[in-house]
mmCIF file of C-alpha atoms in Angstrom:
data_model
loop_
_atom_site.group_PDB
_atom_site.id
_atom_site.type_symbol
_atom_site.label_atom_id
_atom_site.label_comp_id
_atom_site.label_asym_id
_atom_site.label_seq_id
_atom_site.Cartn_x
_atom_site.Cartn_y
_atom_site.Cartn_z
ATOM 1 C CA MET A 1 -16.184 -12.516 -51.753
ATOM 2 C CA SER A 2 -17.202 -15.645 -53.624
ATOM 3 C CA LYS A 3 -18.922 -15.129 -56.940
ATOM 4 C CA LYS A 4 -22.607 -16.049 -57.027
ATOM 5 C CA VAL A 5 -23.949 -17.956 -60.045
ATOM 6 C CA VAL A 6 -27.680 -18.636 -60.270
ATOM 7 C CA THR A 7 -28.961 -21.489 -62.447
ATOM 8 C CA LEU A 8 -32.545 -22.370 -63.328
ATOM 9 C CA GLY A 9 -33.907 -25.654 -64.612
ATOM 10 C CA GLU A 10 -35.147 -29.151 -63.871
ATOM 11 C CA ILE A 11 -33.599 -31.736 -61.597
ATOM 12 C CA MET A 12 -34.544 -35.357 -62.261
ATOM 13 C CA LEU A 13 -34.254 -38.764 -60.705
ATOM 14 C CA ARG A 14 -31.740 -40.783 -62.732
ATOM 15 C CA LEU A 15 -32.071 -44.574 -62.861
ATOM 16 C CA SER A 16 -29.150 -46.204 -64.678
ATOM 17 C CA THR A 17 -28.340 -49.821 -65.401
ATOM 18 C CA PRO A 18 -25.232 -51.068 -63.551
ATOM 19 C CA ASP A 19 -22.205 -52.664 -65.193
ATOM 20 C CA PHE A 20 -23.160 -51.704 -68.762
ATOM 21 C CA LYS A 21 -26.254 -53.941 -68.658
ATOM 22 C CA ARG A 22 -29.122 -53.573 -71.100
ATOM 23 C CA PHE A 23 -32.488 -52.360 -69.875
ATOM 24 C CA VAL A 24 -33.984 -55.770 -70.644
ATOM 25 C CA THR A 25 -31.385 -57.652 -68.587
ATOM 26 C CA SER A 26 -31.051 -55.370 -65.563
ATOM 27 C CA ASP A 27 -32.877 -56.278 -62.341
ATOM 28 C CA THR A 28 -31.655 -53.189 -60.473
ATOM 29 C CA PHE A 29 -30.915 -49.530 -61.165
ATOM 30 C CA ASP A 30 -28.311 -47.196 -59.709
ATOM 31 C CA VAL A 31 -30.009 -44.098 -58.272
ATOM 32 C CA THR A 32 -28.793 -40.529 -58.441
ATOM 33 C CA TYR A 33 -30.127 -37.080 -59.347
ATOM 34 C CA GLY A 34 -29.163 -34.529 -61.941
ATOM 35 C CA GLY A 35 -30.130 -32.093 -64.656
ATOM 36 C CA GLY A 36 -28.290 -29.591 -66.826
ATOM 37 C CA GLU A 37 -28.543 -26.507 -64.654
ATOM 38 C CA ALA A 38 -28.293 -28.427 -61.377
ATOM 39 C CA ASN A 39 -25.097 -30.046 -62.638
ATOM 40 C CA VAL A 40 -23.614 -26.613 -63.371
ATOM 41 C CA ALA A 41 -24.496 -25.262 -59.932
ATOM 42 C CA ALA A 42 -22.930 -28.256 -58.187
ATOM 43 C CA ALA A 43 -19.691 -28.055 -60.184
ATOM 44 C CA LEU A 44 -19.322 -24.335 -59.472
ATOM 45 C CA CYS A 45 -19.729 -25.014 -55.761
ATOM 46 C CA ASN A 46 -17.017 -27.620 -56.098
ATOM 47 C CA TYR A 47 -14.696 -24.907 -57.458
ATOM 48 C CA GLY A 48 -15.471 -22.642 -54.496
ATOM 49 C CA LEU A 49 -18.218 -20.411 -55.890
ATOM 50 C CA ASN A 50 -21.770 -19.875 -54.632
ATOM 51 C CA GLY A 51 -23.937 -22.014 -56.895
ATOM 52 C CA THR A 52 -27.646 -21.252 -56.434
ATOM 53 C CA PHE A 53 -30.209 -23.528 -58.085
ATOM 54 C CA VAL A 54 -33.779 -22.449 -58.874
ATOM 55 C CA SER A 55 -36.443 -25.000 -59.737
ATOM 56 C CA LYS A 56 -39.674 -26.637 -58.606
ATOM 57 C CA VAL A 57 -39.961 -30.140 -57.184
ATOM 58 C CA PRO A 58 -42.895 -32.052 -55.695
ATOM 59 C CA ALA A 59 -43.571 -31.707 -51.987
ATOM 60 C CA ASN A 60 -42.844 -35.354 -51.261
ATOM 61 C CA PRO A 61 -39.835 -37.431 -50.138
ATOM 62 C CA ILE A 62 -38.536 -37.894 -53.699
ATOM 63 C CA GLY A 63 -38.496 -34.153 -54.296
ATOM 64 C CA GLN A 64 -36.740 -33.688 -50.962
ATOM 65 C CA ALA A 65 -34.199 -36.371 -51.839
ATOM 66 C CA ALA A 66 -33.290 -34.450 -54.998
ATOM 67 C CA ILE A 67 -32.809 -31.264 -52.979
ATOM 68 C CA ASN A 68 -30.749 -33.092 -50.366
ATOM 69 C CA HIS A 69 -28.515 -34.477 -53.109
ATOM 70 C CA LEU A 70 -27.621 -30.972 -54.259
ATOM 71 C CA ARG A 71 -27.217 -29.647 -50.725
ATOM 72 C CA ARG A 72 -24.719 -32.408 -50.097
ATOM 73 C CA PHE A 73 -22.403 -30.703 -52.563
ATOM 74 C CA GLY A 74 -22.936 -27.161 -51.296
ATOM 75 C CA VAL A 75 -25.641 -25.936 -53.675
ATOM 76 C CA ASP A 76 -27.934 -23.200 -52.329
ATOM 77 C CA THR A 77 -31.473 -24.564 -52.802
ATOM 78 C CA GLN A 78 -33.447 -22.006 -50.776
ATOM 79 C CA PHE A 79 -35.263 -20.782 -53.906
ATOM 80 C CA VAL A 80 -36.539 -24.180 -55.036
ATOM 81 C CA ALA A 81 -40.342 -24.124 -54.988
ATOM 82 C CA ARG A 82 -42.343 -27.092 -53.724
ATOM 83 C CA GLY A 83 -45.483 -28.427 -55.341
ATOM 84 C CA GLY A 84 -46.820 -30.054 -58.467
ATOM 85 C CA LYS A 85 -47.342 -33.688 -59.340
ATOM 86 C CA ARG A 86 -43.984 -35.418 -59.580
ATOM 87 C CA LEU A 87 -40.255 -35.399 -60.156
ATOM 88 C CA GLY A 88 -39.184 -36.222 -63.690
ATOM 89 C CA ILE A 89 -37.265 -39.458 -64.250
ATOM 90 C CA TYR A 90 -34.813 -40.554 -66.874
ATOM 91 C CA PHE A 91 -33.505 -44.054 -67.437
ATOM 92 C CA LEU A 92 -29.958 -44.532 -68.732
ATOM 93 C CA GLU A 93 -28.428 -47.569 -70.403
ATOM 94 C CA THR A 94 -24.701 -46.917 -70.775
ATOM 95 C CA GLY A 95 -23.266 -48.073 -74.080
ATOM 96 C CA ALA A 96 -19.820 -49.387 -74.895
ATOM 97 C CA SER A 97 -17.696 -49.711 -78.023
ATOM 98 C CA MET A 98 -20.077 -49.623 -81.020
ATOM 99 C CA ARG A 99 -23.240 -49.873 -78.850
ATOM 100 C CA ALA A 100 -24.590 -46.400 -78.155
ATOM 101 C CA SER A 101 -26.000 -45.294 -74.826
ATOM 102 C CA GLN A 102 -29.770 -44.962 -74.578
ATOM 103 C CA VAL A 103 -31.920 -42.538 -72.593
ATOM 104 C CA VAL A 104 -35.630 -43.049 -71.915
ATOM 105 C CA TYR A 105 -37.528 -40.088 -70.437
ATOM 106 C CA ASP A 106 -40.439 -40.302 -68.012
ATOM 107 C CA ARG A 107 -40.907 -36.627 -67.236
ATOM 108 C CA ALA A 108 -44.418 -35.703 -68.411
ATOM 109 C CA ASP A 109 -46.327 -33.565 -65.879
ATOM 110 C CA ALA A 110 -43.182 -32.938 -63.824
ATOM 111 C CA SER A 111 -43.501 -30.109 -61.297
ATOM 112 C CA ILE A 112 -41.214 -27.776 -63.260
ATOM 113 C CA ALA A 113 -43.383 -28.146 -66.381
ATOM 114 C CA GLU A 114 -46.405 -26.751 -64.509
ATOM 115 C CA VAL A 115 -44.502 -23.867 -62.961
ATOM 116 C CA GLU A 116 -45.613 -20.234 -62.880
ATOM 117 C CA ALA A 117 -43.114 -17.376 -63.028
ATOM 118 C CA SER A 118 -45.040 -15.668 -60.221
ATOM 119 C CA GLU A 119 -43.816 -18.388 -57.836
ATOM 120 C CA PHE A 120 -40.338 -16.835 -57.802
ATOM 121 C CA ASP A 121 -39.069 -13.512 -56.447
ATOM 122 C CA PHE A 122 -36.282 -12.713 -58.903
ATOM 123 C CA ASP A 123 -35.302 -9.543 -57.061
ATOM 124 C CA LYS A 124 -34.397 -11.703 -54.077
ATOM 125 C CA ILE A 125 -32.987 -14.582 -56.127
ATOM 126 C CA PHE A 126 -30.607 -12.321 -58.065
ATOM 127 C CA GLU A 127 -29.507 -10.274 -55.055
ATOM 128 C CA GLY A 128 -25.695 -10.202 -55.171
ATOM 129 C CA ALA A 129 -25.572 -12.460 -58.242
ATOM 130 C CA ASP A 130 -22.777 -12.175 -60.796
ATOM 131 C CA TRP A 131 -24.067 -14.637 -63.393
ATOM 132 C CA PHE A 132 -27.268 -16.401 -64.497
ATOM 133 C CA HIS A 133 -27.267 -19.666 -66.444
ATOM 134 C CA THR A 134 -29.964 -21.814 -67.978
ATOM 135 C CA THR A 135 -30.332 -24.262 -70.888
ATOM 136 C CA GLY A 136 -32.553 -25.060 -73.843
ATOM 137 C CA ILE A 137 -33.894 -28.094 -71.990
ATOM 138 C CA THR A 138 -36.031 -26.102 -69.567
ATOM 139 C CA PRO A 139 -38.095 -24.166 -72.154
ATOM 140 C CA ALA A 140 -38.597 -27.427 -74.047
ATOM 141 C CA LEU A 141 -40.551 -28.892 -71.128
ATOM 142 C CA SER A 142 -43.666 -26.736 -71.545
ATOM 143 C CA ASP A 143 -44.876 -23.285 -72.529
ATOM 144 C CA LYS A 144 -44.993 -22.397 -68.819
ATOM 145 C CA ALA A 145 -41.373 -23.450 -68.337
ATOM 146 C CA ALA A 146 -40.417 -21.406 -71.417
ATOM 147 C CA ALA A 147 -42.211 -18.373 -69.973
ATOM 148 C CA LEU A 148 -40.343 -18.836 -66.687
ATOM 149 C CA THR A 149 -37.003 -19.033 -68.513
ATOM 150 C CA LEU A 150 -37.761 -15.841 -70.428
ATOM 151 C CA ALA A 151 -38.850 -14.024 -67.256
ATOM 152 C CA ALA A 152 -35.637 -15.052 -65.483
ATOM 153 C CA LEU A 153 -33.425 -13.930 -68.370
ATOM 154 C CA LYS A 154 -35.184 -10.571 -68.573
ATOM 155 C CA ALA A 155 -34.887 -10.058 -64.812
ATOM 156 C CA ALA A 156 -31.173 -10.901 -64.855
ATOM 157 C CA LYS A 157 -30.461 -8.585 -67.787
ATOM 158 C CA ALA A 158 -32.385 -5.762 -66.114
ATOM 159 C CA LYS A 159 -30.022 -6.058 -63.157
ATOM 160 C CA GLY A 160 -26.900 -6.069 -65.352
ATOM 161 C CA ILE A 161 -26.100 -9.709 -64.554
ATOM 162 C CA THR A 162 -24.178 -11.689 -67.173
ATOM 163 C CA THR A 163 -26.404 -14.353 -68.710
ATOM 164 C CA SER A 164 -25.581 -17.620 -70.433
ATOM 165 C CA ILE A 165 -27.501 -20.411 -72.095
ATOM 166 C CA ASP A 166 -26.488 -23.889 -73.175
ATOM 167 C CA LEU A 167 -28.576 -24.596 -76.276
ATOM 168 C CA ASN A 168 -28.971 -28.312 -75.439
ATOM 169 C CA TYR A 169 -31.523 -29.467 -78.034
ATOM 170 C CA ARG A 170 -33.504 -32.574 -77.045
ATOM 171 C CA LYS A 171 -35.497 -33.982 -79.964
ATOM 172 C CA LYS A 172 -37.597 -36.112 -77.610
ATOM 173 C CA LEU A 173 -38.936 -32.937 -75.989
ATOM 174 C CA TRP A 174 -39.800 -30.645 -78.916
ATOM 175 C CA SER A 175 -39.484 -30.082 -82.657
ATOM 176 C CA LYS A 176 -36.792 -28.067 -84.411
ATOM 177 C CA GLU A 177 -39.426 -25.566 -85.492
ATOM 178 C CA LYS A 178 -40.684 -24.944 -81.949
ATOM 179 C CA ALA A 179 -37.137 -24.869 -80.623
ATOM 180 C CA GLN A 180 -36.047 -22.207 -83.093
ATOM 181 C CA GLN A 181 -39.124 -20.109 -82.382
ATOM 182 C CA VAL A 182 -38.615 -20.138 -78.605
ATOM 183 C CA MET A 183 -34.829 -20.094 -78.438
ATOM 184 C CA SER A 184 -34.497 -17.198 -80.870
ATOM 185 C CA GLU A 185 -36.548 -15.095 -78.455
ATOM 186 C CA LEU A 186 -34.609 -16.245 -75.382
ATOM 187 C CA CYS A 187 -31.248 -15.548 -77.003
ATOM 188 C CA LYS A 188 -32.073 -11.848 -77.274
ATOM 189 C CA TYR A 189 -31.280 -11.705 -73.546
ATOM 190 C CA VAL A 190 -28.137 -13.890 -73.559
ATOM 191 C CA ASP A 191 -24.514 -12.748 -73.292
ATOM 192 C CA VAL A 192 -22.748 -16.122 -73.529
ATOM 193 C CA CYS A 193 -24.030 -18.868 -75.817
ATOM 194 C CA ILE A 194 -22.781 -22.429 -75.308
ATOM 195 C CA GLY A 195 -23.600 -25.494 -77.365
ATOM 196 C CA ASN A 196 -22.340 -27.937 -79.934
ATOM 197 C CA GLU A 197 -22.585 -28.067 -83.712
ATOM 198 C CA GLU A 198 -25.922 -29.910 -83.688
ATOM 199 C CA ASP A 199 -27.473 -27.533 -81.142
ATOM 200 C CA ALA A 200 -26.614 -24.440 -83.177
ATOM 201 C CA ASP A 201 -28.326 -25.990 -86.190
ATOM 202 C CA THR A 202 -31.427 -27.373 -84.481
ATOM 203 C CA THR A 203 -32.173 -24.523 -82.078
ATOM 204 C CA LEU A 204 -31.031 -21.452 -84.020
ATOM 205 C CA GLY A 205 -30.742 -22.621 -87.628
ATOM 206 C CA PHE A 206 -26.981 -22.144 -88.022
ATOM 207 C CA LYS A 207 -25.098 -25.075 -89.560
ATOM 208 C CA ALA A 208 -21.321 -25.601 -89.766
ATOM 209 C CA ALA A 209 -20.429 -26.574 -93.330
ATOM 210 C CA GLY A 210 -18.338 -29.685 -93.959
ATOM 211 C CA THR A 211 -18.892 -31.203 -90.514
ATOM 212 C CA ASP A 212 -20.101 -34.733 -89.798
ATOM 213 C CA VAL A 213 -19.523 -35.744 -86.167
ATOM 214 C CA THR A 214 -20.512 -39.368 -86.819
ATOM 215 C CA LYS A 215 -17.595 -39.611 -89.259
ATOM 216 C CA GLY A 216 -15.247 -37.586 -87.089
ATOM 217 C CA GLU A 217 -15.122 -34.743 -89.613
ATOM 218 C CA LEU A 218 -14.795 -31.252 -88.148
ATOM 219 C CA ASN A 219 -14.429 -28.171 -90.347
ATOM 220 C CA LEU A 220 -13.235 -25.402 -88.059
ATOM 221 C CA ASP A 221 -13.643 -22.698 -90.722
ATOM 222 C CA GLY A 222 -17.309 -23.660 -90.930
ATOM 223 C CA TYR A 223 -17.663 -23.067 -87.192
ATOM 224 C CA LYS A 224 -16.030 -19.661 -87.460
ATOM 225 C CA ASP A 225 -18.564 -18.644 -90.089
ATOM 226 C CA VAL A 226 -21.453 -19.903 -87.953
ATOM 227 C CA PHE A 227 -20.130 -18.111 -84.854
ATOM 228 C CA ALA A 228 -19.848 -14.861 -86.809
ATOM 229 C CA GLN A 229 -23.455 -15.219 -87.982
ATOM 230 C CA MET A 230 -24.653 -15.940 -84.449
ATOM 231 C CA LYS A 231 -22.826 -12.916 -83.067
ATOM 232 C CA ALA A 232 -24.200 -10.687 -85.813
ATOM 233 C CA LYS A 233 -27.786 -11.778 -85.125
ATOM 234 C CA PHE A 234 -27.811 -11.916 -81.331
ATOM 235 C CA GLY A 235 -24.817 -9.846 -80.218
ATOM 236 C CA PHE A 236 -23.394 -12.577 -77.970
ATOM 237 C CA LYS A 237 -20.251 -11.510 -76.113
ATOM 238 C CA TYR A 238 -18.852 -15.045 -76.211
ATOM 239 C CA ILE A 239 -19.841 -18.135 -78.189
ATOM 240 C CA ALA A 240 -18.533 -21.570 -77.264
ATOM 241 C CA SER A 241 -18.995 -24.999 -78.787
ATOM 242 C CA THR A 242 -17.784 -28.330 -77.525
ATOM 243 C CA LEU A 243 -16.393 -30.641 -80.206
ATOM 244 C CA ARG A 244 -16.968 -34.361 -79.831
ATOM 245 C CA GLU A 245 -15.385 -36.787 -82.263
ATOM 246 C CA SER A 246 -17.209 -40.059 -81.652
ATOM 247 C CA HIS A 247 -14.792 -42.832 -82.493
ATOM 248 C CA SER A 248 -17.058 -45.180 -80.523
ATOM 249 C CA ALA A 249 -19.319 -45.098 -77.461
ATOM 250 C CA SER A 250 -16.196 -45.739 -75.375
ATOM 251 C CA ASP A 251 -13.622 -43.455 -76.978
ATOM 252 C CA ASN A 252 -14.102 -39.842 -78.028
ATOM 253 C CA GLY A 253 -12.000 -36.889 -79.011
ATOM 254 C CA TRP A 254 -12.997 -33.862 -76.921
ATOM 255 C CA SER A 255 -12.160 -30.187 -77.353
ATOM 256 C CA ALA A 256 -13.881 -26.817 -77.668
ATOM 257 C CA LEU A 257 -14.048 -23.706 -79.808
ATOM 258 C CA VAL A 258 -14.669 -20.197 -78.462
ATOM 259 C CA TYR A 259 -15.193 -16.868 -80.197
ATOM 260 C CA ASP A 260 -15.576 -13.264 -79.036
ATOM 261 C CA GLY A 261 -15.969 -11.514 -82.368
ATOM 262 C CA THR A 262 -12.231 -11.130 -82.797
ATOM 263 C CA GLU A 263 -10.401 -14.186 -81.480
ATOM 264 C CA PHE A 264 -11.379 -17.685 -82.660
ATOM 265 C CA TYR A 265 -9.712 -20.193 -80.360
ATOM 266 C CA HIS A 266 -9.521 -23.995 -80.474
ATOM 267 C CA THR A 267 -8.543 -25.680 -77.206
ATOM 268 C CA LYS A 268 -6.323 -28.645 -76.641
ATOM 269 C CA GLU A 269 -7.981 -31.928 -77.655
ATOM 270 C CA TYR A 270 -8.306 -34.778 -75.164
ATOM 271 C CA ASN A 271 -8.744 -38.417 -76.089
ATOM 272 C CA VAL A 272 -11.154 -39.643 -73.440
ATOM 273 C CA ARG A 273 -12.063 -43.184 -72.434
ATOM 274 C CA ILE A 274 -15.670 -42.807 -71.330
ATOM 275 C CA VAL A 275 -17.026 -43.997 -68.012
ATOM 276 C CA ASP A 276 -20.131 -41.741 -68.136
ATOM 277 C CA ARG A 277 -20.614 -38.996 -70.702
ATOM 278 C CA VAL A 278 -23.915 -37.662 -69.316
ATOM 279 C CA GLY A 279 -23.312 -34.166 -67.973
ATOM 280 C CA SER A 280 -20.118 -33.611 -69.956
ATOM 281 C CA GLY A 281 -21.540 -30.563 -71.722
ATOM 282 C CA ASP A 282 -22.695 -29.178 -68.381
ATOM 283 C CA SER A 283 -19.213 -29.684 -66.965
ATOM 284 C CA PHE A 284 -17.747 -27.681 -69.855
ATOM 285 C CA ALA A 285 -20.314 -24.920 -69.309
ATOM 286 C CA SER A 286 -19.556 -24.756 -65.580
ATOM 287 C CA GLY A 287 -15.810 -24.671 -66.204
ATOM 288 C CA PHE A 288 -16.116 -21.971 -68.858
ATOM 289 C CA ILE A 289 -18.394 -19.917 -66.611
ATOM 290 C CA PHE A 290 -15.998 -20.368 -63.692
ATOM 291 C CA GLY A 291 -13.138 -19.076 -65.796
ATOM 292 C CA LEU A 292 -14.975 -16.032 -67.110
ATOM 293 C CA VAL A 293 -16.652 -15.029 -63.846
ATOM 294 C CA THR A 294 -13.331 -15.231 -61.979
ATOM 295 C CA GLY A 295 -11.547 -13.044 -64.538
ATOM 296 C CA MET A 296 -9.760 -15.498 -66.832
ATOM 297 C CA LYS A 297 -9.189 -14.581 -70.446
ATOM 298 C CA MET A 298 -11.510 -16.320 -72.890
ATOM 299 C CA ALA A 299 -8.937 -18.861 -74.082
ATOM 300 C CA ASP A 300 -7.906 -19.759 -70.537
ATOM 301 C CA ALA A 301 -11.534 -20.139 -69.485
ATOM 302 C CA ALA A 302 -12.102 -22.463 -72.432
ATOM 303 C CA GLU A 303 -9.062 -24.571 -71.539
ATOM 304 C CA PHE A 304 -10.329 -24.844 -67.971
ATOM 305 C CA GLY A 305 -13.777 -25.843 -69.206
ATOM 306 C CA VAL A 306 -12.596 -28.515 -71.614
ATOM 307 C CA ALA A 307 -10.181 -29.981 -69.047
ATOM 308 C CA ALA A 308 -12.958 -30.106 -66.440
ATOM 309 C CA SER A 309 -15.293 -31.839 -68.866
ATOM 310 C CA ALA A 310 -12.612 -34.280 -69.976
ATOM 311 C CA ILE A 311 -12.313 -35.389 -66.349
ATOM 312 C CA LYS A 312 -16.110 -35.582 -66.038
ATOM 313 C CA HIS A 313 -16.167 -38.332 -68.692
ATOM 314 C CA THR A 314 -14.342 -40.538 -66.154
ATOM 315 C CA ILE A 315 -16.831 -39.960 -63.295
ATOM 316 C CA PRO A 316 -20.118 -41.883 -62.925
ATOM 317 C CA GLY A 317 -23.305 -39.855 -62.434
ATOM 318 C CA ASP A 318 -24.509 -36.496 -63.709
ATOM 319 C CA LEU A 319 -22.360 -34.303 -61.483
ATOM 320 C CA ASN A 320 -18.728 -33.437 -62.068
ATOM 321 C CA HIS A 321 -16.782 -34.083 -58.863
ATOM 322 C CA ALA A 322 -13.427 -33.011 -60.276
ATOM 323 C CA THR A 323 -11.607 -30.728 -57.864
ATOM 324 C CA LEU A 324 -10.243 -27.325 -58.745
ATOM 325 C CA ASN A 325 -6.695 -28.622 -58.293
ATOM 326 C CA GLU A 326 -7.302 -31.628 -60.551
ATOM 327 C CA VAL A 327 -8.582 -29.417 -63.344
ATOM 328 C CA GLN A 328 -5.725 -26.956 -62.964
ATOM 329 C CA GLU A 329 -3.153 -29.765 -63.101
ATOM 330 C CA LEU A 330 -4.726 -31.189 -66.255
ATOM 331 C CA VAL A 331 -4.681 -27.755 -67.876
ATOM 332 C CA LYS A 332 -0.956 -27.638 -67.118
ATOM 333 C CA GLY A 333 -0.539 -30.929 -68.960
ATOM 334 C CA ASP A 334 -0.578 -33.622 -66.288
ATOM 335 C CA GLY A 335 -2.938 -36.217 -67.738
ATOM 336 C CA SER A 336 -0.847 -39.228 -66.799
ATOM 337 C CA GLY A 337 -3.445 -40.717 -64.468
ATOM 338 C CA ARG A 338 -0.703 -41.813 -62.063
ATOM 339 C CA VAL A 339 -1.773 -42.713 -58.546
ATOM 340 C CA GLN A 340 -1.564 -39.732 -56.211
ATOM 341 C CA ARG A 341 0.015 -40.740 -52.867
#
């Protein structure tokens, strides 16, 4: 039977400028939908698993359009609640070369921020589930959303379901102090912790020594020390961090580190030419989860995840539409980009 992975979080309307235009010069926006946990659910469906997304959207045509977008790619949306004021929006201006991308949020009073945990039947939601995933974005939206995230994690753990969280710090949503207070409590119920070097510092207070991503400096020994501290404090079964070396807004080095308390593994590094980097962390998380939930060894799951996310950088939109075969071929070493006939 197909593995069932439940994700919980916000889905938003994404309005992005076409053709690398600036906000101030664009007369139109490209429309799509996405959000960290929704992106993970969609990618897992693409790999053949049962991705189930839990959220709350407004009971209007825009909320329905977001749900329809996920259903289009096989996501189970039966547990999405309807109600509240509005769907959150984010505006994206895609950068190039030395000009960085910009994101502007318009998500205050979104339906998910006013959610109540009592709106969801977690016994039914987690029936037959193998894995539960969420991110640090959802609890950053409001105290109610944080309470919902905690309730979901506790319910999953009580049922013996493997849990994961992508730390995903967003400074436009909350302070480091509030993030560390909330996330430290959530991580008591997490088996697999995913993030990057900045997230570990801002959300949990662990910093990798000798690392400066803006200068392309990565000290792997510093990460190993941080991972060991994180495991000692929270007892995570696996810890994973993506590694982005930002040579420019167009060209990045991309790899990942994973740790299980014994093995510290660094994946192959990909040099990626970026089409759209939004959702790249989610695509790593979904690939890593896919590997682990289907029985891969940690290192193999990490290689699958980083290959999947390398491909995601070449795909416009939030969702990763890489196929299982494409990821497997890249893991084997075929990154030639030759036309497939």
